[in-house]
Each structure stands twice: as C-alpha cells, then as structure tokens.
Short mmCIF file of C-alpha atoms in Angstrom, two decimals:
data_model
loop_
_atom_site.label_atom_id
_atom_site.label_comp_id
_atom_site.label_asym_id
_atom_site.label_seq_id
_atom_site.Cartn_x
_atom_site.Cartn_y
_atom_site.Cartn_z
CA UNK C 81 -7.99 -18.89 16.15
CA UNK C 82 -7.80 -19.56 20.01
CA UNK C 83 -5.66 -16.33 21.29
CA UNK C 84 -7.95 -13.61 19.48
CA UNK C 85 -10.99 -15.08 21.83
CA UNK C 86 -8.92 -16.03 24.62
CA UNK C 87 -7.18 -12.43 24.71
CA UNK C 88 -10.32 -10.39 24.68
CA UNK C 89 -11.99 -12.78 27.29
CA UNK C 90 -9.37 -12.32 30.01
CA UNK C 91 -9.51 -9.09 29.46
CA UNK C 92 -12.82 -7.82 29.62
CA UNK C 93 -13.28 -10.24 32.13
CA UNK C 94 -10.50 -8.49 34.35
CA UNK C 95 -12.28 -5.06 33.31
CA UNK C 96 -15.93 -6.26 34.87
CA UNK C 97 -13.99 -7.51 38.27
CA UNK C 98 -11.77 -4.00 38.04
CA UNK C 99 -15.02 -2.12 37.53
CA UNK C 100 -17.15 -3.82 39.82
CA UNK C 101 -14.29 -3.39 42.71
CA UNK C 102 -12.83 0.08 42.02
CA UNK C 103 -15.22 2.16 39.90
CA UNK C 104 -18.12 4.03 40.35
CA UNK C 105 -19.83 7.22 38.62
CA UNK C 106 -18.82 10.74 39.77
CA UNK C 107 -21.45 12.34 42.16
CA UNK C 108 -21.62 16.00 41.84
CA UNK C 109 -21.27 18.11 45.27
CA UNK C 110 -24.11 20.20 45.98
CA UNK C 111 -22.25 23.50 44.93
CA UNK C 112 -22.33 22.16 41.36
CA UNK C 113 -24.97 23.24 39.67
CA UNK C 114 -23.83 23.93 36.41
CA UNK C 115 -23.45 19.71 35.42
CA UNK C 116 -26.56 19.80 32.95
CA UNK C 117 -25.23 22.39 31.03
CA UNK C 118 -21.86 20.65 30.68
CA UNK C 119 -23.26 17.58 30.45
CA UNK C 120 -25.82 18.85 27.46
CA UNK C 121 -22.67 21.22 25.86
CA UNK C 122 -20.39 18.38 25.66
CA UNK C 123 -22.17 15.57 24.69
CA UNK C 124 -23.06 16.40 21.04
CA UNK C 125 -19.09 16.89 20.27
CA UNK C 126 -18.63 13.47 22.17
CA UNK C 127 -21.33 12.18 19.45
CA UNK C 128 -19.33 13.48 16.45
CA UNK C 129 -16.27 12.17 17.39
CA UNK C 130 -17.84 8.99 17.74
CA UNK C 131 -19.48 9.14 14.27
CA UNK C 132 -15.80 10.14 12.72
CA UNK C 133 -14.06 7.25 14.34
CA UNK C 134 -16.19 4.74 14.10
CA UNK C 135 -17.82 5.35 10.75
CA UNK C 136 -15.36 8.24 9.15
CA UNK C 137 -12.21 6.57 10.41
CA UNK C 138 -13.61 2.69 9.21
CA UNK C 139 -14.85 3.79 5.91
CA UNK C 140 -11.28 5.59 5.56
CA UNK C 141 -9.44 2.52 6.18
CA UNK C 142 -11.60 0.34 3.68
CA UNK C 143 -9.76 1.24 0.59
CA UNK C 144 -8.30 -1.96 0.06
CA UNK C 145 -10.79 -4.00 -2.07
CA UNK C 146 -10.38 -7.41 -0.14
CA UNK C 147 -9.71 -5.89 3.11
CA UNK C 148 -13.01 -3.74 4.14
CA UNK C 149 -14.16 -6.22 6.67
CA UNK C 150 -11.46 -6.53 8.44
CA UNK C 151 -10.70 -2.28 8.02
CA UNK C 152 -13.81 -1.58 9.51
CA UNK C 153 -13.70 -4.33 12.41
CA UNK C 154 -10.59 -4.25 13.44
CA UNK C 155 -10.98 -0.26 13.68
CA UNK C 156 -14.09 -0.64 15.90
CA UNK C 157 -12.67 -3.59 18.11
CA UNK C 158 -9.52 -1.32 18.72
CA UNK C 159 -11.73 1.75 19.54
CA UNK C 160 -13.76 -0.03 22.27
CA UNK C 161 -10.52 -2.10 23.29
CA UNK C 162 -8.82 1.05 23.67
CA UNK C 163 -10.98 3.35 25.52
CA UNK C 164 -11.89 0.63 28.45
CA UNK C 165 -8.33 0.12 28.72
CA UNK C 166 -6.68 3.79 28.78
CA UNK C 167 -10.06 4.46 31.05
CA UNK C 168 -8.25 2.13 33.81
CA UNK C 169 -4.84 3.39 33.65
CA UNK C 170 -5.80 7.14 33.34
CA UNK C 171 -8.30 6.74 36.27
CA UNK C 172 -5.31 4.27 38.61
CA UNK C 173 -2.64 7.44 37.89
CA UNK C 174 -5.23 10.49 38.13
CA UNK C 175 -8.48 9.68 39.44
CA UNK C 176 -7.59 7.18 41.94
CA UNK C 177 -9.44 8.61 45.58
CA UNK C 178 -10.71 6.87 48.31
CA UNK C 179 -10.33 3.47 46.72
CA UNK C 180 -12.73 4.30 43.86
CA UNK C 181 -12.51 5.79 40.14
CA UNK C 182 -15.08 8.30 40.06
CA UNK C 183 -16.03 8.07 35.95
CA UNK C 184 -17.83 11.02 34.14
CA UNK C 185 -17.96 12.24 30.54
CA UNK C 186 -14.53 14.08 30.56
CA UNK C 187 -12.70 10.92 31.60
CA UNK C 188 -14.67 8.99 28.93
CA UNK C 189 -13.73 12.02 26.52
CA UNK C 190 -9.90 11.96 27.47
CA UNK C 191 -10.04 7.89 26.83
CA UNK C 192 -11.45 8.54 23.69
CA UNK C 193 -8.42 10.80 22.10
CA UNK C 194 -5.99 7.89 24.13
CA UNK C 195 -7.57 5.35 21.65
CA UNK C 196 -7.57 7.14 18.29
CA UNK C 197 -3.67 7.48 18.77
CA UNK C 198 -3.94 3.32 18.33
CA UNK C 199 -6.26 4.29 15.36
CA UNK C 200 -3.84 6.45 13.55
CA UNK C 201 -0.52 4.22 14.19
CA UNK C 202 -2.59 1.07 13.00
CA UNK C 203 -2.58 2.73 9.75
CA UNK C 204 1.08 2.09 9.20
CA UNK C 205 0.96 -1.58 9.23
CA UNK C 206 -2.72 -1.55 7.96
CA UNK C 207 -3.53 -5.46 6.21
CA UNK C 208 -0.12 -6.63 7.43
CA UNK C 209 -0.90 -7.62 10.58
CA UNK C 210 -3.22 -10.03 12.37
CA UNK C 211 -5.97 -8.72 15.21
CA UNK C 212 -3.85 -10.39 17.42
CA UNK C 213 -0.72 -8.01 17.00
CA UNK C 214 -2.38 -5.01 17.07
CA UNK C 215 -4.28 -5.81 20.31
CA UNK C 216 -0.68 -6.03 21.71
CA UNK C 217 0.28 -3.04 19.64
CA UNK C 218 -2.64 -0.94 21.60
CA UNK C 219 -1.54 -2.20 25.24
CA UNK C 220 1.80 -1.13 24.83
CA UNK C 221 0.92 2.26 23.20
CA UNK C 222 -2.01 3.17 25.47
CA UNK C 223 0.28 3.97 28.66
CA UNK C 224 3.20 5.32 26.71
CA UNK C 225 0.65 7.94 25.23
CA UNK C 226 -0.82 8.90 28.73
CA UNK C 227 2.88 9.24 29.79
CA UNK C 228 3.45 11.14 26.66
CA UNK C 229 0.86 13.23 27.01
CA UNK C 230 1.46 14.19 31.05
CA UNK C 231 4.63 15.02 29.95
CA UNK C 232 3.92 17.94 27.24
CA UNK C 233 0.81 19.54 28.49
CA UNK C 234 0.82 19.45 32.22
CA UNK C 235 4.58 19.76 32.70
CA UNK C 236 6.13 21.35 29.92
CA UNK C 237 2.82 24.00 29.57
CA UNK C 238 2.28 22.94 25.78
CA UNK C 239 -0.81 24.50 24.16
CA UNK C 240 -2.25 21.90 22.16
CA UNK C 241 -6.52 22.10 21.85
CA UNK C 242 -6.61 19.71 19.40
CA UNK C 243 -3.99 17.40 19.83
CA UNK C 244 -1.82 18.35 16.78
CA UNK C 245 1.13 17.46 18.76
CA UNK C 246 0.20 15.14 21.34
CA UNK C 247 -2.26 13.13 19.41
CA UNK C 248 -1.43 12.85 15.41
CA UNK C 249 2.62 13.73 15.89
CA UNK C 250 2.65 10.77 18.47
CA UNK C 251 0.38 8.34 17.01
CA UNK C 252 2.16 8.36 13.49
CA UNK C 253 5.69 8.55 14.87
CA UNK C 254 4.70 5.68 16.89
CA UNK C 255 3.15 3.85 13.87
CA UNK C 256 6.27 4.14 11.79
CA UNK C 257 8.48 2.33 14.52
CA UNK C 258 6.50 -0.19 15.56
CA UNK C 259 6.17 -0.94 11.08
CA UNK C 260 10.15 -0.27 11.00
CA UNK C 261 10.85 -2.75 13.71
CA UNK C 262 8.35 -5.58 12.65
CA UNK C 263 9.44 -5.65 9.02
CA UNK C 264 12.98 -4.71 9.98
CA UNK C 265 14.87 -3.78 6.76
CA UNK C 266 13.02 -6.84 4.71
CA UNK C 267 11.69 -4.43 1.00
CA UNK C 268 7.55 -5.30 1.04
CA UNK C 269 7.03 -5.82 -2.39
CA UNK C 270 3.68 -4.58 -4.21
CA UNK C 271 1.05 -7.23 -2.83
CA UNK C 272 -1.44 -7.59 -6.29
CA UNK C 273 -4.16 -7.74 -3.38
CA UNK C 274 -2.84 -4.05 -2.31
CA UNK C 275 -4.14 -2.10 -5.36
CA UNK C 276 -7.53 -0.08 -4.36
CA UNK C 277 -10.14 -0.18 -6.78
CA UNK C 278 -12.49 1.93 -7.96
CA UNK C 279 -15.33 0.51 -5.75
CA UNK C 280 -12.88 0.80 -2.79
CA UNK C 281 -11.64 4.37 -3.13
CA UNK C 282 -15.47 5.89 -3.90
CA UNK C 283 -16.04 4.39 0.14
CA UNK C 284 -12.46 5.30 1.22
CA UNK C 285 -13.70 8.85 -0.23
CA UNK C 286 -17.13 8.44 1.49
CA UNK C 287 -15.59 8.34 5.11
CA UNK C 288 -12.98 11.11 4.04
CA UNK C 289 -16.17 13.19 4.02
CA UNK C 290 -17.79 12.23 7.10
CA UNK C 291 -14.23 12.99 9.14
CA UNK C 292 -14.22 16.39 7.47
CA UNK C 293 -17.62 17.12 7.89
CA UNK C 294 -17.13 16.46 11.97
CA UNK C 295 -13.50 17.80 12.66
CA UNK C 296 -13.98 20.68 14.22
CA UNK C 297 -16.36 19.07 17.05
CA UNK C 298 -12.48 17.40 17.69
CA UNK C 299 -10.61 20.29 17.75
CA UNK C 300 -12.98 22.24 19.30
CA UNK C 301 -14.13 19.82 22.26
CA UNK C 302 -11.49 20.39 25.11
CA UNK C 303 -11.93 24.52 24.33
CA UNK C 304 -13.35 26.67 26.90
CA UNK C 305 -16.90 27.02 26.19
CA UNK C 306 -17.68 30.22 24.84
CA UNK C 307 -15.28 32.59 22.77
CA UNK C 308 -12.05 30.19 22.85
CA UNK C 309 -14.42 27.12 21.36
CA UNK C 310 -16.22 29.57 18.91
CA UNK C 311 -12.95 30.65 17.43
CA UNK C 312 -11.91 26.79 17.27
CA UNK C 313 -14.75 26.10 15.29
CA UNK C 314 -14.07 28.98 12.59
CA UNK C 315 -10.22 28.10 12.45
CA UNK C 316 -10.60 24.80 11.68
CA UNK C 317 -13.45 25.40 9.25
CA UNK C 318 -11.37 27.36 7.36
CA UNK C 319 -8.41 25.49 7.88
CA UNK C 320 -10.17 22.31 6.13
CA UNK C 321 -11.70 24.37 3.48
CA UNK C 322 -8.81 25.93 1.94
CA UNK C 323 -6.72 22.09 2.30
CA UNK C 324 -10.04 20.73 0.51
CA UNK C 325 -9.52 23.55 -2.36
CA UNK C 326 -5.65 23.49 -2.41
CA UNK C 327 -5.76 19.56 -2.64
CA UNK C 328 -7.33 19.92 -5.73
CA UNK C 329 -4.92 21.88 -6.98
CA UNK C 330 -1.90 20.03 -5.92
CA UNK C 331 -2.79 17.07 -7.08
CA UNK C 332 -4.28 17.72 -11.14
CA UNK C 333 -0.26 19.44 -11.28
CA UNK C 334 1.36 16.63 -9.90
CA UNK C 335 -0.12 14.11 -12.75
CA UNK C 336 0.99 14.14 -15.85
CA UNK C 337 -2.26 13.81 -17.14
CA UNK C 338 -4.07 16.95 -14.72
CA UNK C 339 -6.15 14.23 -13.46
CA UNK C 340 -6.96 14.22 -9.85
CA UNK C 341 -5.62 10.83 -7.76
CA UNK C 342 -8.37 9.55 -5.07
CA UNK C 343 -5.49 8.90 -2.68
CA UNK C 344 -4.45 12.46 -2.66
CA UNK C 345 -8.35 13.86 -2.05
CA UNK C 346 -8.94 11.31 0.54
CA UNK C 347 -6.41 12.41 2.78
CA UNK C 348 -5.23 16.05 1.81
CA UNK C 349 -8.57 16.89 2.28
CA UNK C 350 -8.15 16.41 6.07
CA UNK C 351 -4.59 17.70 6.22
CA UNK C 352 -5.66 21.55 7.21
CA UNK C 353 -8.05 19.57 10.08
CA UNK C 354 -4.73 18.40 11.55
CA UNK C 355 -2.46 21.24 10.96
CA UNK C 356 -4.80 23.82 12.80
CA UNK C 357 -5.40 21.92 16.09
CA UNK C 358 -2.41 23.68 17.65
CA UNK C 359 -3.28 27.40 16.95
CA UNK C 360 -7.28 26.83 16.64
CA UNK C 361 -7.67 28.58 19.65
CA UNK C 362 -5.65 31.23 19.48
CA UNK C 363 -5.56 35.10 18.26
CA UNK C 364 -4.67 34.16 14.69
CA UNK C 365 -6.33 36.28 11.68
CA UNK C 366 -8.98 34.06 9.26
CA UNK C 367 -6.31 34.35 6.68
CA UNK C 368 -3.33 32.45 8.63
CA UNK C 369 -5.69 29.42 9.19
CA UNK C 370 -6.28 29.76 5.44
CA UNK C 371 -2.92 29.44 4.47
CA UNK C 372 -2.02 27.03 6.77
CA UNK C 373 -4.77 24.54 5.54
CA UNK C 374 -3.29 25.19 2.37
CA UNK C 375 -0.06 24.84 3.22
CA UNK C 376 -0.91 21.40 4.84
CA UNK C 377 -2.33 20.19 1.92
CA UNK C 378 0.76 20.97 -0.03
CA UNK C 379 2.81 19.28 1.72
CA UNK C 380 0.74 16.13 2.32
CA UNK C 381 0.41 15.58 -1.34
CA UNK C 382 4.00 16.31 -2.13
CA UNK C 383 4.94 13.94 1.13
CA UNK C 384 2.70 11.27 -1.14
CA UNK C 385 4.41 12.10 -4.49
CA UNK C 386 7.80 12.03 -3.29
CA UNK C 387 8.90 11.22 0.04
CA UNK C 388 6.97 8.07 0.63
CA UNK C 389 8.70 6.14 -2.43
CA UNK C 390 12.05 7.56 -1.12
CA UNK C 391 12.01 6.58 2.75
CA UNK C 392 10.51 3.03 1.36
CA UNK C 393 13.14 3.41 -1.14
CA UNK C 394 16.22 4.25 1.52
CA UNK C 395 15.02 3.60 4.70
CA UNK C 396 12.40 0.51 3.37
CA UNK C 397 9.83 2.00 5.46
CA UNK C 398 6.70 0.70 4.89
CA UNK C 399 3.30 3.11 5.40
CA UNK C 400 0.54 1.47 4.39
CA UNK C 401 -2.12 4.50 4.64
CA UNK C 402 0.49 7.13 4.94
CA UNK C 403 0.33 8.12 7.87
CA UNK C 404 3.15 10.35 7.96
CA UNK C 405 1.50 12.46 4.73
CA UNK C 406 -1.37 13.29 6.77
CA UNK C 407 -0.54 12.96 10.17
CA UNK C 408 3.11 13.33 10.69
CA UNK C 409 3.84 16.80 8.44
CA UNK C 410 0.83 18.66 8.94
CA UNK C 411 1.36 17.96 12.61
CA UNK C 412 5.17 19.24 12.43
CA UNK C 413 3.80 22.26 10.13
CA UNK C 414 1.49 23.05 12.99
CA UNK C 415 3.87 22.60 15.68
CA UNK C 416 6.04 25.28 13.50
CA UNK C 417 3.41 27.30 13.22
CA UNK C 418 1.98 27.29 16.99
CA UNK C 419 6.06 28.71 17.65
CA UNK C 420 5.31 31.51 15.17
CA UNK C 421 1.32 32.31 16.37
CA UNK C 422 3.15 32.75 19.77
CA UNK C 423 6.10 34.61 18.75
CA UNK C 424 3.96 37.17 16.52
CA UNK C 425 1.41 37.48 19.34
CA UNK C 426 0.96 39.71 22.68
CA UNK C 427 0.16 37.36 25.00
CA UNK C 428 -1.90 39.77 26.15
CA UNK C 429 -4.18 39.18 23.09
CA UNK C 430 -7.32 37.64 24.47
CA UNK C 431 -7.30 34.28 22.06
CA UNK C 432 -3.51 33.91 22.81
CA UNK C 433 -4.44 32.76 26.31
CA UNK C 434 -4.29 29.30 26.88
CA UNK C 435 -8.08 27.76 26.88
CA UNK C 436 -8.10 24.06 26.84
CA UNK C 437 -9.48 21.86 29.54
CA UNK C 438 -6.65 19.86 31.35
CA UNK C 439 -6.49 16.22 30.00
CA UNK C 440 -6.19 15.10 33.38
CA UNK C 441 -9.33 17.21 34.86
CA UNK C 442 -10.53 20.40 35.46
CA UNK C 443 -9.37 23.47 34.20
CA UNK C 444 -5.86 23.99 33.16
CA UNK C 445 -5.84 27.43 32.10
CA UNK C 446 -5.02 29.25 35.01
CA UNK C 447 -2.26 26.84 35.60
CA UNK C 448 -0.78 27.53 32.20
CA UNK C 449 -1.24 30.69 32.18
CA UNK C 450 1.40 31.68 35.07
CA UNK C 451 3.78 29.59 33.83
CA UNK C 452 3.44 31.59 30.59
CA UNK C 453 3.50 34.89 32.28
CA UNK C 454 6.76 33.42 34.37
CA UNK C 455 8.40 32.00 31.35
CA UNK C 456 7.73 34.62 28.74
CA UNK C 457 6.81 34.30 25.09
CA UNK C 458 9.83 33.11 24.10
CA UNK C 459 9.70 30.58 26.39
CA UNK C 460 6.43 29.26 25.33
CA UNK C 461 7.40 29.28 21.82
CA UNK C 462 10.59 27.05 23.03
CA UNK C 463 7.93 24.79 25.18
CA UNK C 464 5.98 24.21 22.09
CA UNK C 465 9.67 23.01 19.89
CA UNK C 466 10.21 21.06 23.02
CA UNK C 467 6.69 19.07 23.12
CA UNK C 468 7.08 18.30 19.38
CA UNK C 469 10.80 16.95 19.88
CA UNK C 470 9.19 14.68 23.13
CA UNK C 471 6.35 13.49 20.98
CA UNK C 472 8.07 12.56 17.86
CA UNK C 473 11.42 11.16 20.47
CA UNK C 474 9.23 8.98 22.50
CA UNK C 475 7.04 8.01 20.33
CA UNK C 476 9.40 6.24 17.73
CA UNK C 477 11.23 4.91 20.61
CA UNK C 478 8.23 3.00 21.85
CA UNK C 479 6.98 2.40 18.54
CA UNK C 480 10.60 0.71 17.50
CA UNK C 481 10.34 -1.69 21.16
CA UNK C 482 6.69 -2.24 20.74
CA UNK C 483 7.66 -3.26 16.78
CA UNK C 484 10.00 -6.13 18.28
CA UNK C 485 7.40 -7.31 20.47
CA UNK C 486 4.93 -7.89 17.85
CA UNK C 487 7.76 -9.88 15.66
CA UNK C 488 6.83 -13.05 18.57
CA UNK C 489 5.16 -15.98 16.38
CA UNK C 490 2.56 -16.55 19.28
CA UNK C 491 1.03 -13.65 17.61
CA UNK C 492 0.38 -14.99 14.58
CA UNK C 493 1.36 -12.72 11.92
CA UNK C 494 -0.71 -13.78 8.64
CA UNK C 495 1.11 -14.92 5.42
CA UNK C 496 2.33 -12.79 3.07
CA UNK C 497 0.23 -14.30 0.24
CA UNK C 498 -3.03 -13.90 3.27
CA UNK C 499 -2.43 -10.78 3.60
CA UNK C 500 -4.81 -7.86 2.79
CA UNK C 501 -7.32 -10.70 2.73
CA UNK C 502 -10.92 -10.52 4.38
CA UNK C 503 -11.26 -14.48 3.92
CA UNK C 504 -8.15 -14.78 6.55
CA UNK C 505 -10.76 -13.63 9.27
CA UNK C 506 -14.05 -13.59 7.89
CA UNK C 507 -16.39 -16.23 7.08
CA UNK C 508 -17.37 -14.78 3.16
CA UNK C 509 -20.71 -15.55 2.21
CA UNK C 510 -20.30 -15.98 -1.22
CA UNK C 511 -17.02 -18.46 -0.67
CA UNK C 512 -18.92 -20.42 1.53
CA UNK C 513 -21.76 -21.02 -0.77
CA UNK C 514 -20.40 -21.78 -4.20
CA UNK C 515 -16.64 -22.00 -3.43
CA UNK C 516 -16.00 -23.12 -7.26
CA UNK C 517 -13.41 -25.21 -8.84
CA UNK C 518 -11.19 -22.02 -9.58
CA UNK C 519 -11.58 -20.54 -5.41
CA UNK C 520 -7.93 -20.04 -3.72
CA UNK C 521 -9.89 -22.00 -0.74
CA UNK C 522 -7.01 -24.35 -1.29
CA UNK C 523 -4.25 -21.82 -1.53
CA UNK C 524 -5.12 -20.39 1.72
CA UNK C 525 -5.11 -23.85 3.26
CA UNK C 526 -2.16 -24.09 2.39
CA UNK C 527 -0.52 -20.82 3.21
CA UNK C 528 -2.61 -21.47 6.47
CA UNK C 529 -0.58 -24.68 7.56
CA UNK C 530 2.60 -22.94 6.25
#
C-alpha cells in the first residue's frame, strides 16, 4: 500500500529534475528541410502502435474474469513507466551531447519498442504478481534490452525490421526466467479464479483484433520510407492473414469435438504478425510470407496443445498467457527463416538490402550494408543464427537474476488465494456498496494479514 505510491513518486520525481537539467527537444539545422514530411510519415504508425498497446495489448491481457482491472492498468502503468525510463538510459548511452538529450519522435519511437518487451515478459507471470514486482521487473529489463539490442543490430549487422528477434525472442525468453526463478520449481496448481469465461475471452478476442488490425504499422515503422516499407506492409498482411485462416484450421483438428478454442484464435491469430518481422522487408515472393504465417500458426497452436502442459509438466514452468506459443516459436521460426530468405537470395536483389532505420539514430543501412558485402551471404545468414542465440542467451539469463530479485518480501507478492483478484488492488464498486453476508471481504482480510 505505501511502496506502489512511494516507488512511482521518487521516480517521476527524479525524471522532472533529470528532464528539467539534461533534456531538451531536438532543433533541426537549417539544411533539414525534409522534418515535416518525416514528422507527418511517421506519426500515424506511432498512433497505431499506441492504439495496439494500450488498447489491443490491455484488452488481450483481460481474459481472466476477476483480473481485467488490474490487466488493463497494470499494462498502461508499465507502458508509460517504461518508455520515460528506457527514454533516459537510451538518450545517457546514445544521445548524450553537449550536456543535453536532444528528444524527437524517433527516440520516443525506439522507447516505445524498449517498453513493449516489459509488456510481452509480464505475460508470463500475468495475475501472479503484485504492481510492485513488476515495476522492479521493468527496471531491470529495460537496460538489459537496450544492451541486448546494441549488441545484435549495430554490432553483429542483424536484419531485424520488426523486431522478431530483438523484441518478441527477448521479451518472452526473458519472461520465462524471471517466472522460472520466482516460482522456482514450486508446481502452481489450477487457481479456480484462473479459468476465463465466456464474458472474458469475447474482450480477450476483442483486443486480439485491434493488434491484428494495426500490426503492420509495427513492422513496418523503422522501414525505409518508400519501396522497403511498402513491401513490409504487404508481407505482413499476408503473413497475418494466412495465420488468421490456418488458426482456424489447427485448432477445430486439435479438439475432439472440431470446435474452435478462444485461446487458440486469440493468439494464433497474431502468430504470422510475429513470424514475418524478420523477412518483411526483404525480396521474398507473396507466397513465402503465406506459408510462413501459416506455418506460425501451426506451431503456436500445437506449442498450446502440447508443449505448454509438458515444460509445466517437466520443467514446472509456469506461462500464464503463453508467451512462448506466440512469441517465443514464431520468433525462432522467423529467425530460421530470415537464415533461409538470405541464403536463397542475391544480395543483389533490391528488397534483400538491408532497410531499417538504426535503433540508435539515423540511417543504418549503409552501415549494414558493407558489412554484408565484406562478410558475404553466408555470413549474414550466420549473423542472423548468432543474434537469435544472443537474444534467447541473455535474455533468460537476466530474466533467471531479475526472477530472484523479485522473490524479496519488500515487494509484496500477493497471496496465492489473492491472486488473479481485481479486489487485491481495486476499490470494486459493487463490494463496496452491498458487500453481503456471503462476500470473501473477510477472506481477503485475512489472507491480507497472512
């Protein structure tokens, strides 16, 4: 009750003296001219991605019944937390001149993809956790990400437009250590809070189809304008459509019954989107980004069927939202594929050219592209296996340390009979009004003091 509020003030009370010492807004030279036109071409991506994290990403979240509060709160607290705080370290390691930050859209854009790696990885311990945990969880992952991402695309040459590796590979890897290390090898039994309902899925569903409406304004945004970002856009819608189709299919086989399962269409559906970022923009024919949505989808639904209830089974690995369906597979299955798009390709293949903008500023694609033509395509096909083995190495690493950290009491995990419980957090209208002889108000006193 007093570290939530006593966290957050410090902080963004450190942020307004940090800001009001060191940062200031970027003032364009008088050679640029062309700042509108960026300005006006990037912001209506910015605007989507906002819409899918805030609203796509919350609604996704809210498909436990008891928990949607707290889903869609906790999601939008870590967002804003987030982006202010990867904004200071990214602009103290890269954008540090003259004792200012100069701050513009791109470095507001780059903060943004820093923070939905928190998003992702919060999935894993999802209801489990108090706000308090997974405000720690974000400062430790934050920086580690940043490194992370350094690493792959500025020094190993990765190509990586929409973050297939560097964003969804990370952030679930991450996710699953820090939920290893923080339940240890304790077996979470079925809470009877944990069961969606029907109510809860149809708005899970909901913000499955506002991320999938807006996904390709992700992949798409760090493309060079023009034919690179065009072909982005087509990939990726084709990508999603065919997972969308193929999820369909996947899951009526895999019930008994040929009925389709809600928790299958609300994330399969999305499984192409992540799969594609890695090749989106480049020289791939329409029908390899079909067949790798598809692909993605397959495996995301069989990763549900059958390898979830074995590594909680062996391993007693908890994934609350499974992450590592959706995030983790399709992300290796692009990786794999991004090796074979290079492999098959002449690099002197327009699209095959790297096209991104350089998370750290400016253009990287010049840069990139000598070290390709130094290292060859086989040695950009052995960059991209050696990103994914970085991500998935240093993220789990991290996530395992960070998972040990968050095991301190100070941090006030809930109880296990609290958890996946809005009333923990939230002052319920309905409880406060006409509590009723039968309420739990006294159960949760109890398991309060406890």
């Amino acid at each position: 009750r007093r570290l939530l509020p006593l966290f957050l003030g410090l902080f963004q009370g450190a942020l307004l003296l940090f800001f009001a010492l060191f940062v200031t807004y970027d003032e364009p030279s008088a050679e640029d001219t062309d700042l509108a036109s960026r300005v006006y071409s990037t912001f209506p991506f910015f605007q989507d991605i906002q819409v899918m994290l805030v609203v796509g990403l919350g609604l996704l979240l809210s498909f436990l019944p008891r928990y949607g509060f707290s889903a869609l709160t906790h999601n939008f607290l870590l967002l804003n937390f987030s982006v202010q705080w990867a904004l200071v370290l990214q602009g103290l390691l890269h954008h540090f001149r003259h004792g200012h930050i100069h701050l513009d859209l791109h470095k507001l854009l780059i903060s943004e993809f820093a923070a939905v790696t928190v998003l992702i990885s919060v999935g894993a311990i999802l209801g489990r956790a108090s706000p308090c945990q997974l405000l720690v969880m974000a400062t430790c992952e934050i920086p580690v990400y940043l490194a992370s991402e350094w690493l792959i695309v500025t020094r190993l040459g990765v190509l990586d437009v929409g973050g297939t590796i560097t964003i969804h590979v990370f952030s679930c890897y991450f996710g699953l250590g820090v939920s290893k290390a923080l339940f240890r090898a304790a077996q979470q039994p079925l809470h009877p809070k944990e069961t969606p309902t029907p109510s809860s899925d149809l708005v899970s569903l909901v913000g499955t189809l506002i991320l999938w409406v807006f996904w390709p304004s992700f992949v798409a945004v760090l493309c060079q304008p023009g034919d690179a970002q065009h072909r982005a856009i087509l990939n990726t819608l084709l990508a999603m459509s065919a997972s969308a189709i193929t999820i369909m299919v996947a899951s009526s086989l895999l019930e008994r019954d040929g009925k389709l399962s809600p928790g299958h269409l609300q994330n399969g559906s999305l499984a192409g989107g992540v799969a594609i970022g890695v090749v989106a923009d480049m020289a791939v024919p329409p029908v390899a980004s079909l067949a790798l949505g598809s692909l993605a989808a397959v495996v995301c639904v069989l990763g549900f069927r059958f390898l979830t209830p074995l590594l909680r089974r062996k391993l007693t690995l908890h994934d609350q939202c499974g992450i590592h369906n959706l995030h983790g597979l399709p992300g290796i299955l692009g990786a794999a594929a991004s090796v074979v798009a290079i492999l098959v390709t002449s690099k002197d293949t327009s699209g095959s050219q790297p096209s991104q903008l350089s998370p750290v500023g400016g253009n990287a694609s010049e840069v990139v592209a000598r070290q390709w033509g130094a290292r060859g395509v086989g040695g950009q096909a052995l960059c991209q296996a050696a990103g994914l083995a970085v991500a998935t190495g240093a993220s789990l690493l991290a996530g395992l340390l960070t998972g040990a950290a968050l095991r301190l009491p100070c941090l006030a995990r809930p109880p296990e009979r609290l958890c996946f419980d809005d009333s923990l957090y939230f002052k319920i209208q309905d409880q406060v009004e006409s509590p009723g002889p039968d309420s739990s108000a006294e159960e949760g006193a109890l398991a309060l003091k406890e």
